[in-house]
């Protein structure tokens, strides 16, 4: 083989590699969507069983979303990672996102305990902003999980970020998001203070409801947390 042939071969290898990466990139949104669908079905099944055993559904609603390509690239840049498919998959944990909104905070921990025991869900990371709210008052339980997809190539575990919060926490987070988005983060300090107070009011509302629930249902029937 002369030198020219070798170079051609090299060029083809590069093209081949680029093509493989492009195919992988094209496939990703579908894989993340499938992971969300799988996880949502698992949660729905838990919800149904819970209803049969306890007589009520702990979950108000479930929302899912796939992160926009622009946001993925911005996040990679912000975190100082090269814009590669590998980094996307390994460094960004919230490409697939699920938000589960509960009536009561205690039920969030019951679901977490259940998720911990399952072999078809891998818990990668837990951030408990309910136990330890953010300085602005934000509360939620963030759990990064991986769920398996069975593909032709074998089993592939896909990451999903689950945000679990109560109706009151969700109400506050939605408002805060709208306000900060609209005012481009140039919010006067007294507004920030009042927003944090509003978060405390939401927390007090959750605690009040928990107290009422304990009185109505009896302390023994509901989780203490
Ligand atoms: P990100 O780069 O944003 O993912 O930061 P992180 O990896 O430290 O994630 P963290 O778990 O703190 O927050 C991730 C997500 O939680 C955000 O994308 C929001 O959806 C939500 N979140 C976190 N903090 C706040 C907040 O103060 N207000 C609202 N409305 N949402 C928040
Ligand atoms: Mg995150």
PDB file of C-alpha atoms and ligand atoms in Angstrom:
ATOM      1  CA  UNK A   1       0.000   0.000   0.000  1.00  0.00           C
ATOM      2  CA  UNK A   2       1.547   3.380  -0.887  1.00  0.00           C
ATOM      3  CA  UNK A   3       1.340   6.484   1.312  1.00  0.00           C
ATOM      4  CA  UNK A   4      -1.653   7.974  -0.491  1.00  0.00           C
ATOM      5  CA  UNK A   5      -3.725   4.878   0.207  1.00  0.00           C
ATOM      6  CA  UNK A   6      -2.872   5.027   3.882  1.00  0.00           C
ATOM      7  CA  UNK A   7      -3.965   8.653   4.088  1.00  0.00           C
ATOM      8  CA  UNK A   8      -7.222   7.829   2.366  1.00  0.00           C
ATOM      9  CA  UNK A   9      -7.799   5.051   4.820  1.00  0.00           C
ATOM     10  CA  UNK A  10      -7.151   7.457   7.705  1.00  0.00           C
ATOM     11  CA  UNK A  11      -9.595   9.952   6.220  1.00  0.00           C
ATOM     12  CA  UNK A  12     -12.210   7.236   6.032  1.00  0.00           C
ATOM     13  CA  UNK A  13     -11.583   6.284   9.624  1.00  0.00           C
ATOM     14  CA  UNK A  14     -12.161   9.890  10.665  1.00  0.00           C
ATOM     15  CA  UNK A  15     -15.358  10.022   8.616  1.00  0.00           C
ATOM     16  CA  UNK A  16     -16.449   6.734  10.108  1.00  0.00           C
ATOM     17  CA  UNK A  17     -15.860   7.993  13.621  1.00  0.00           C
ATOM     18  CA  UNK A  18     -17.664  11.266  12.895  1.00  0.00           C
ATOM     19  CA  UNK A  19     -20.584   9.356  11.439  1.00  0.00           C
ATOM     20  CA  UNK A  20     -20.764   7.082  14.488  1.00  0.00           C
ATOM     21  CA  UNK A  21     -20.839  10.111  16.786  1.00  0.00           C
ATOM     22  CA  UNK A  22     -23.475  11.785  14.652  1.00  0.00           C
ATOM     23  CA  UNK A  23     -25.649   8.669  14.784  1.00  0.00           C
ATOM     24  CA  UNK A  24     -25.220   8.573  18.569  1.00  0.00           C
ATOM     25  CA  UNK A  25     -26.185  12.264  18.837  1.00  0.00           C
ATOM     26  CA  UNK A  26     -29.263  11.663  16.660  1.00  0.00           C
ATOM     27  CA  UNK A  27     -30.326   8.718  18.830  1.00  0.00           C
ATOM     28  CA  UNK A  28     -29.975  10.453  22.212  1.00  0.00           C
ATOM     29  CA  UNK A  29     -33.273  12.385  22.477  1.00  0.00           C
ATOM     30  CA  UNK A  30     -35.204   9.210  21.617  1.00  0.00           C
ATOM     31  CA  UNK A  31     -33.318   7.192  24.240  1.00  0.00           C
ATOM     32  CA  UNK A  32     -33.907   9.824  26.930  1.00  0.00           C
ATOM     33  CA  UNK A  33     -37.590  10.037  25.986  1.00  0.00           C
ATOM     34  CA  UNK A  34     -37.876   6.243  26.234  1.00  0.00           C
ATOM     35  CA  UNK A  35     -36.187   6.346  29.651  1.00  0.00           C
ATOM     36  CA  UNK A  36     -38.729   8.951  30.792  1.00  0.00           C
ATOM     37  CA  UNK A  37     -41.609   6.822  29.459  1.00  0.00           C
ATOM     38  CA  UNK A  38     -40.286   3.730  31.269  1.00  0.00           C
ATOM     39  CA  UNK A  39     -39.817   5.612  34.535  1.00  0.00           C
ATOM     40  CA  UNK A  40     -43.224   7.250  34.285  1.00  0.00           C
ATOM     41  CA  UNK A  41     -44.846   3.825  33.850  1.00  0.00           C
ATOM     42  CA  UNK A  42     -43.028   2.506  36.912  1.00  0.00           C
ATOM     43  CA  UNK A  43     -44.212   5.490  38.970  1.00  0.00           C
ATOM     44  CA  UNK A  44     -47.774   5.094  37.682  1.00  0.00           C
ATOM     45  CA  UNK A  45     -47.757   1.462  38.771  1.00  0.00           C
ATOM     46  CA  UNK A  46     -46.515   2.425  42.237  1.00  0.00           C
ATOM     47  CA  UNK A  47     -49.259   5.065  42.347  1.00  0.00           C
ATOM     48  CA  UNK A  48     -51.945   2.493  41.521  1.00  0.00           C
ATOM     49  CA  UNK A  49     -50.685   0.053  44.149  1.00  0.00           C
ATOM     50  CA  UNK A  50     -50.426   2.826  46.724  1.00  0.00           C
ATOM     51  CA  UNK A  51     -54.042   3.759  46.046  1.00  0.00           C
ATOM     52  CA  UNK A  52     -55.159   0.156  46.551  1.00  0.00           C
ATOM     53  CA  UNK A  53     -53.209  -0.236  49.801  1.00  0.00           C
ATOM     54  CA  UNK A  54     -53.675   3.199  51.353  1.00  0.00           C
ATOM     55  CA  UNK A  55     -56.877   4.418  49.725  1.00  0.00           C
ATOM     56  CA  UNK A  56     -55.464   7.610  48.240  1.00  0.00           C
ATOM     57  CA  UNK A  57     -53.027   8.725  45.552  1.00  0.00           C
ATOM     58  CA  UNK A  58     -49.976  10.523  46.983  1.00  0.00           C
ATOM     59  CA  UNK A  59     -49.090  12.076  43.628  1.00  0.00           C
ATOM     60  CA  UNK A  60     -50.874  15.153  42.288  1.00  0.00           C
ATOM     61  CA  UNK A  61     -49.191  15.156  38.893  1.00  0.00           C
ATOM     62  CA  UNK A  62     -46.098  14.170  36.925  1.00  0.00           C
ATOM     63  CA  UNK A  63     -44.403  16.307  34.273  1.00  0.00           C
ATOM     64  CA  UNK A  64     -41.511  15.339  32.020  1.00  0.00           C
ATOM     65  CA  UNK A  65     -39.224  17.271  29.716  1.00  0.00           C
ATOM     66  CA  UNK A  66     -36.130  16.785  27.567  1.00  0.00           C
ATOM     67  CA  UNK A  67     -33.494  19.520  27.845  1.00  0.00           C
ATOM     68  CA  UNK A  68     -33.139  21.681  24.728  1.00  0.00           C
ATOM     69  CA  UNK A  69     -29.868  21.115  22.765  1.00  0.00           C
ATOM     70  CA  UNK A  70     -28.976  24.783  23.319  1.00  0.00           C
ATOM     71  CA  UNK A  71     -29.296  24.423  27.115  1.00  0.00           C
ATOM     72  CA  UNK A  72     -27.223  21.219  27.042  1.00  0.00           C
ATOM     73  CA  UNK A  73     -24.402  22.952  25.165  1.00  0.00           C
ATOM     74  CA  UNK A  74     -24.600  26.035  27.410  1.00  0.00           C
ATOM     75  CA  UNK A  75     -24.368  23.826  30.502  1.00  0.00           C
ATOM     76  CA  UNK A  76     -21.337  21.932  29.117  1.00  0.00           C
ATOM     77  CA  UNK A  77     -19.618  25.248  28.425  1.00  0.00           C
ATOM     78  CA  UNK A  78     -20.536  26.626  31.855  1.00  0.00           C
ATOM     79  CA  UNK A  79     -19.052  23.543  33.516  1.00  0.00           C
ATOM     80  CA  UNK A  80     -15.899  23.767  31.362  1.00  0.00           C
ATOM     81  CA  UNK A  81     -16.404  20.527  29.415  1.00  0.00           C
ATOM     82  CA  UNK A  82     -15.655  20.083  25.700  1.00  0.00           C
ATOM     83  CA  UNK A  83     -18.781  19.895  23.541  1.00  0.00           C
ATOM     84  CA  UNK A  84     -18.756  16.158  22.892  1.00  0.00           C
ATOM     85  CA  UNK A  85     -21.451  13.494  22.909  1.00  0.00           C
ATOM     86  CA  UNK A  86     -19.537  11.563  25.615  1.00  0.00           C
ATOM     87  CA  UNK A  87     -19.504  14.599  27.894  1.00  0.00           C
ATOM     88  CA  UNK A  88     -23.184  15.176  27.235  1.00  0.00           C
ATOM     89  CA  UNK A  89     -24.031  11.669  28.389  1.00  0.00           C
ATOM     90  CA  UNK A  90     -21.561  11.471  31.276  1.00  0.00           C
ATOM     91  CA  UNK A  91     -21.476  15.027  32.650  1.00  0.00           C
ATOM     92  CA  UNK A  92     -25.032  16.298  32.204  1.00  0.00           C
ATOM     93  CA  UNK A  93     -27.453  14.509  34.504  1.00  0.00           C
ATOM     94  CA  UNK A  94     -30.638  16.367  33.691  1.00  0.00           C
ATOM     95  CA  UNK A  95     -31.074  15.869  29.948  1.00  0.00           C
ATOM     96  CA  UNK A  96     -34.179  13.908  30.884  1.00  0.00           C
ATOM     97  CA  UNK A  97     -36.168  15.547  33.668  1.00  0.00           C
ATOM     98  CA  UNK A  98     -39.195  14.432  35.635  1.00  0.00           C
ATOM     99  CA  UNK A  99     -41.099  16.458  38.208  1.00  0.00           C
ATOM    100  CA  UNK A 100     -43.402  14.638  40.601  1.00  0.00           C
ATOM    101  CA  UNK A 101     -45.717  16.822  42.647  1.00  0.00           C
ATOM    102  CA  UNK A 102     -47.109  15.378  45.877  1.00  0.00           C
ATOM    103  CA  UNK A 103     -49.819  16.443  48.295  1.00  0.00           C
ATOM    104  CA  UNK A 104     -47.699  15.743  51.382  1.00  0.00           C
ATOM    105  CA  UNK A 105     -43.933  16.004  51.935  1.00  0.00           C
ATOM    106  CA  UNK A 106     -43.878  12.759  53.953  1.00  0.00           C
ATOM    107  CA  UNK A 107     -44.991  10.766  50.917  1.00  0.00           C
ATOM    108  CA  UNK A 108     -41.924  12.020  48.993  1.00  0.00           C
ATOM    109  CA  UNK A 109     -39.683  10.127  51.428  1.00  0.00           C
ATOM    110  CA  UNK A 110     -41.886   7.036  51.252  1.00  0.00           C
ATOM    111  CA  UNK A 111     -41.429   7.009  47.480  1.00  0.00           C
ATOM    112  CA  UNK A 112     -37.673   7.571  47.885  1.00  0.00           C
ATOM    113  CA  UNK A 113     -37.460   4.600  50.283  1.00  0.00           C
ATOM    114  CA  UNK A 114     -39.267   2.489  47.712  1.00  0.00           C
ATOM    115  CA  UNK A 115     -37.010   3.640  44.836  1.00  0.00           C
ATOM    116  CA  UNK A 116     -33.935   2.732  46.901  1.00  0.00           C
ATOM    117  CA  UNK A 117     -35.098  -0.872  47.138  1.00  0.00           C
ATOM    118  CA  UNK A 118     -35.701  -1.442  43.433  1.00  0.00           C
ATOM    119  CA  UNK A 119     -33.230  -3.204  41.218  1.00  0.00           C
ATOM    120  CA  UNK A 120     -34.626  -1.679  38.021  1.00  0.00           C
ATOM    121  CA  UNK A 121     -33.819   1.838  39.256  1.00  0.00           C
ATOM    122  CA  UNK A 122     -30.306   2.920  40.226  1.00  0.00           C
ATOM    123  CA  UNK A 123     -29.983   5.908  42.515  1.00  0.00           C
ATOM    124  CA  UNK A 124     -26.924   7.941  41.530  1.00  0.00           C
ATOM    125  CA  UNK A 125     -27.289  11.089  43.625  1.00  0.00           C
ATOM    126  CA  UNK A 126     -29.689  12.667  46.107  1.00  0.00           C
ATOM    127  CA  UNK A 127     -29.881  16.389  46.912  1.00  0.00           C
ATOM    128  CA  UNK A 128     -32.309  17.068  49.721  1.00  0.00           C
ATOM    129  CA  UNK A 129     -33.377  20.695  49.521  1.00  0.00           C
ATOM    130  CA  UNK A 130     -36.380  19.883  51.742  1.00  0.00           C
ATOM    131  CA  UNK A 131     -34.245  18.964  54.728  1.00  0.00           C
ATOM    132  CA  UNK A 132     -31.795  21.738  53.742  1.00  0.00           C
ATOM    133  CA  UNK A 133     -33.582  24.449  51.688  1.00  0.00           C
ATOM    134  CA  UNK A 134     -31.538  26.702  49.371  1.00  0.00           C
ATOM    135  CA  UNK A 135     -30.763  30.203  50.794  1.00  0.00           C
ATOM    136  CA  UNK A 136     -33.620  31.679  48.730  1.00  0.00           C
ATOM    137  CA  UNK A 137     -36.035  29.197  50.331  1.00  0.00           C
ATOM    138  CA  UNK A 138     -36.240  26.737  47.415  1.00  0.00           C
ATOM    139  CA  UNK A 139     -37.391  23.284  48.534  1.00  0.00           C
ATOM    140  CA  UNK A 140     -37.420  20.013  46.575  1.00  0.00           C
ATOM    141  CA  UNK A 141     -35.895  16.574  46.718  1.00  0.00           C
ATOM    142  CA  UNK A 142     -33.659  16.055  43.674  1.00  0.00           C
ATOM    143  CA  UNK A 143     -32.767  12.485  42.792  1.00  0.00           C
ATOM    144  CA  UNK A 144     -30.630  11.465  39.840  1.00  0.00           C
ATOM    145  CA  UNK A 145     -31.533   7.921  38.844  1.00  0.00           C
ATOM    146  CA  UNK A 146     -30.618   5.603  35.991  1.00  0.00           C
ATOM    147  CA  UNK A 147     -33.167   3.328  34.338  1.00  0.00           C
ATOM    148  CA  UNK A 148     -32.303   0.443  32.024  1.00  0.00           C
ATOM    149  CA  UNK A 149     -33.364   0.286  28.389  1.00  0.00           C
ATOM    150  CA  UNK A 150     -33.055  -3.030  26.609  1.00  0.00           C
ATOM    151  CA  UNK A 151     -31.691  -2.297  23.133  1.00  0.00           C
ATOM    152  CA  UNK A 152     -30.346  -4.470  20.295  1.00  0.00           C
ATOM    153  CA  UNK A 153     -26.845  -3.559  21.484  1.00  0.00           C
ATOM    154  CA  UNK A 154     -27.687  -4.698  25.031  1.00  0.00           C
ATOM    155  CA  UNK A 155     -28.809  -2.991  28.213  1.00  0.00           C
ATOM    156  CA  UNK A 156     -28.188   0.723  28.465  1.00  0.00           C
ATOM    157  CA  UNK A 157     -28.811   2.700  31.656  1.00  0.00           C
ATOM    158  CA  UNK A 158     -30.102   6.219  31.006  1.00  0.00           C
ATOM    159  CA  UNK A 159     -30.014   9.019  33.577  1.00  0.00           C
ATOM    160  CA  UNK A 160     -33.078  10.975  34.647  1.00  0.00           C
ATOM    161  CA  UNK A 161     -33.278  13.852  37.121  1.00  0.00           C
ATOM    162  CA  UNK A 162     -36.374  13.535  39.295  1.00  0.00           C
ATOM    163  CA  UNK A 163     -37.526  16.597  41.214  1.00  0.00           C
ATOM    164  CA  UNK A 164     -40.023  15.740  43.945  1.00  0.00           C
ATOM    165  CA  UNK A 165     -41.899  18.458  45.773  1.00  0.00           C
ATOM    166  CA  UNK A 166     -45.251  19.307  47.337  1.00  0.00           C
ATOM    167  CA  UNK A 167     -47.946  21.475  45.739  1.00  0.00           C
ATOM    168  CA  UNK A 168     -46.881  24.362  47.995  1.00  0.00           C
ATOM    169  CA  UNK A 169     -43.188  23.974  47.067  1.00  0.00           C
ATOM    170  CA  UNK A 170     -44.142  23.724  43.391  1.00  0.00           C
ATOM    171  CA  UNK A 171     -46.287  26.844  43.600  1.00  0.00           C
ATOM    172  CA  UNK A 172     -43.391  28.815  45.081  1.00  0.00           C
ATOM    173  CA  UNK A 173     -40.773  27.453  42.612  1.00  0.00           C
ATOM    174  CA  UNK A 174     -42.989  28.225  39.611  1.00  0.00           C
ATOM    175  CA  UNK A 175     -43.569  31.807  40.759  1.00  0.00           C
ATOM    176  CA  UNK A 176     -39.916  32.349  41.586  1.00  0.00           C
ATOM    177  CA  UNK A 177     -38.931  31.040  38.164  1.00  0.00           C
ATOM    178  CA  UNK A 178     -41.366  33.384  36.385  1.00  0.00           C
ATOM    179  CA  UNK A 179     -40.249  36.428  38.408  1.00  0.00           C
ATOM    180  CA  UNK A 180     -36.524  35.842  38.006  1.00  0.00           C
ATOM    181  CA  UNK A 181     -36.884  34.966  34.346  1.00  0.00           C
ATOM    182  CA  UNK A 182     -38.939  38.060  33.602  1.00  0.00           C
ATOM    183  CA  UNK A 183     -36.706  40.454  35.504  1.00  0.00           C
ATOM    184  CA  UNK A 184     -33.498  38.863  34.269  1.00  0.00           C
ATOM    185  CA  UNK A 185     -32.216  38.320  37.845  1.00  0.00           C
ATOM    186  CA  UNK A 186     -32.016  42.098  38.509  1.00  0.00           C
ATOM    187  CA  UNK A 187     -34.366  41.782  41.454  1.00  0.00           C
ATOM    188  CA  UNK A 188     -34.225  44.374  44.282  1.00  0.00           C
ATOM    189  CA  UNK A 189     -33.065  42.974  47.634  1.00  0.00           C
ATOM    190  CA  UNK A 190     -36.395  43.531  49.412  1.00  0.00           C
ATOM    191  CA  UNK A 191     -38.102  41.402  46.732  1.00  0.00           C
ATOM    192  CA  UNK A 192     -35.604  38.595  47.338  1.00  0.00           C
ATOM    193  CA  UNK A 193     -36.301  38.856  51.072  1.00  0.00           C
ATOM    194  CA  UNK A 194     -40.056  38.722  50.550  1.00  0.00           C
ATOM    195  CA  UNK A 195     -39.707  35.792  48.187  1.00  0.00           C
ATOM    196  CA  UNK A 196     -37.778  33.885  50.857  1.00  0.00           C
ATOM    197  CA  UNK A 197     -40.504  34.737  53.334  1.00  0.00           C
ATOM    198  CA  UNK A 198     -43.074  33.423  50.873  1.00  0.00           C
ATOM    199  CA  UNK A 199     -41.089  30.135  50.739  1.00  0.00           C
ATOM    200  CA  UNK A 200     -41.303  29.952  54.529  1.00  0.00           C
ATOM    201  CA  UNK A 201     -45.069  30.530  54.297  1.00  0.00           C
ATOM    202  CA  UNK A 202     -45.321  27.638  51.810  1.00  0.00           C
ATOM    203  CA  UNK A 203     -43.337  25.461  54.231  1.00  0.00           C
ATOM    204  CA  UNK A 204     -45.618  26.481  57.110  1.00  0.00           C
ATOM    205  CA  UNK A 205     -48.636  25.530  54.975  1.00  0.00           C
ATOM    206  CA  UNK A 206     -47.152  22.072  54.332  1.00  0.00           C
ATOM    207  CA  UNK A 207     -46.510  21.589  58.046  1.00  0.00           C
ATOM    208  CA  UNK A 208     -50.037  22.745  58.914  1.00  0.00           C
ATOM    209  CA  UNK A 209     -51.529  20.236  56.456  1.00  0.00           C
ATOM    210  CA  UNK A 210     -49.308  17.501  57.872  1.00  0.00           C
ATOM    211  CA  UNK A 211     -50.593  18.305  61.363  1.00  0.00           C
ATOM    212  CA  UNK A 212     -54.213  18.213  60.173  1.00  0.00           C
ATOM    213  CA  UNK A 213     -53.590  14.940  58.401  1.00  0.00           C
ATOM    214  CA  UNK A 214     -52.143  13.381  61.548  1.00  0.00           C
ATOM    215  CA  UNK A 215     -55.203  14.460  63.478  1.00  0.00           C
ATOM    216  CA  UNK A 216     -57.667  13.139  60.962  1.00  0.00           C
ATOM    217  CA  UNK A 217     -55.928   9.902  60.002  1.00  0.00           C
ATOM    218  CA  UNK A 218     -54.183   9.161  63.281  1.00  0.00           C
ATOM    219  CA  UNK A 219     -50.417   9.386  63.758  1.00  0.00           C
ATOM    220  CA  UNK A 220     -49.894   5.640  63.366  1.00  0.00           C
ATOM    221  CA  UNK A 221     -51.218   5.542  59.812  1.00  0.00           C
ATOM    222  CA  UNK A 222     -48.863   8.094  58.252  1.00  0.00           C
ATOM    223  CA  UNK A 223     -45.103   8.508  58.047  1.00  0.00           C
ATOM    224  CA  UNK A 224     -43.647  10.716  60.786  1.00  0.00           C
ATOM    225  CA  UNK A 225     -41.364  12.831  58.594  1.00  0.00           C
TER     226      UNK A 225
HETATM  227  P1  LIG B   1     -27.849  23.015  37.500  1.00  0.00           P
HETATM  228  O1  LIG B   1     -26.648  23.359  36.719  1.00  0.00           O
HETATM  229  O2  LIG B   1     -28.933  24.062  37.450  1.00  0.00           O
HETATM  230  O3  LIG B   1     -28.379  21.634  37.219  1.00  0.00           O
HETATM  231  O4  LIG B   1     -27.326  23.029  38.979  1.00  0.00           O
HETATM  232  P2  LIG B   1     -27.123  21.809  39.945  1.00  0.00           P
HETATM  233  O5  LIG B   1     -26.602  20.647  39.224  1.00  0.00           O
HETATM  234  O6  LIG B   1     -26.420  22.290  41.160  1.00  0.00           O
HETATM  235  O7  LIG B   1     -28.600  21.427  40.243  1.00  0.00           O
HETATM  236  P3  LIG B   1     -29.637  21.657  41.377  1.00  0.00           P
HETATM  237  O8  LIG B   1     -29.966  20.297  41.830  1.00  0.00           O
HETATM  238  O9  LIG B   1     -29.244  22.645  42.411  1.00  0.00           O
HETATM  239  O10 LIG B   1     -30.855  22.300  40.556  1.00  0.00           O
HETATM  240  C1  LIG B   1     -31.285  21.754  39.371  1.00  0.00           C
HETATM  241  C2  LIG B   1     -32.679  22.224  38.986  1.00  0.00           C
HETATM  242  O11 LIG B   1     -33.495  22.457  40.131  1.00  0.00           O
HETATM  243  C3  LIG B   1     -32.733  23.521  38.237  1.00  0.00           C
HETATM  244  O12 LIG B   1     -32.506  23.327  36.870  1.00  0.00           O
HETATM  245  C4  LIG B   1     -34.160  23.995  38.521  1.00  0.00           C
HETATM  246  O13 LIG B   1     -35.101  23.288  37.736  1.00  0.00           O
HETATM  247  C5  LIG B   1     -34.350  23.555  39.956  1.00  0.00           C
HETATM  248  N1  LIG B   1     -33.948  24.614  40.892  1.00  0.00           N
HETATM  249  C6  LIG B   1     -32.816  24.652  41.631  1.00  0.00           C
HETATM  250  N2  LIG B   1     -32.772  25.766  42.380  1.00  0.00           N
HETATM  251  C7  LIG B   1     -33.883  26.471  42.115  1.00  0.00           C
HETATM  252  C8  LIG B   1     -34.411  27.735  42.572  1.00  0.00           C
HETATM  253  O14 LIG B   1     -33.826  28.443  43.387  1.00  0.00           O
HETATM  254  N3  LIG B   1     -35.613  28.127  42.047  1.00  0.00           N
HETATM  255  C9  LIG B   1     -36.315  27.381  41.159  1.00  0.00           C
HETATM  256  N4  LIG B   1     -37.483  27.859  40.708  1.00  0.00           N
HETATM  257  N5  LIG B   1     -35.834  26.203  40.695  1.00  0.00           N
HETATM  258  C10 LIG B   1     -34.640  25.751  41.163  1.00  0.00           C
HETATM  259 MG1  LIG B   2     -28.602  19.636  38.043  1.00  0.00          MG
END
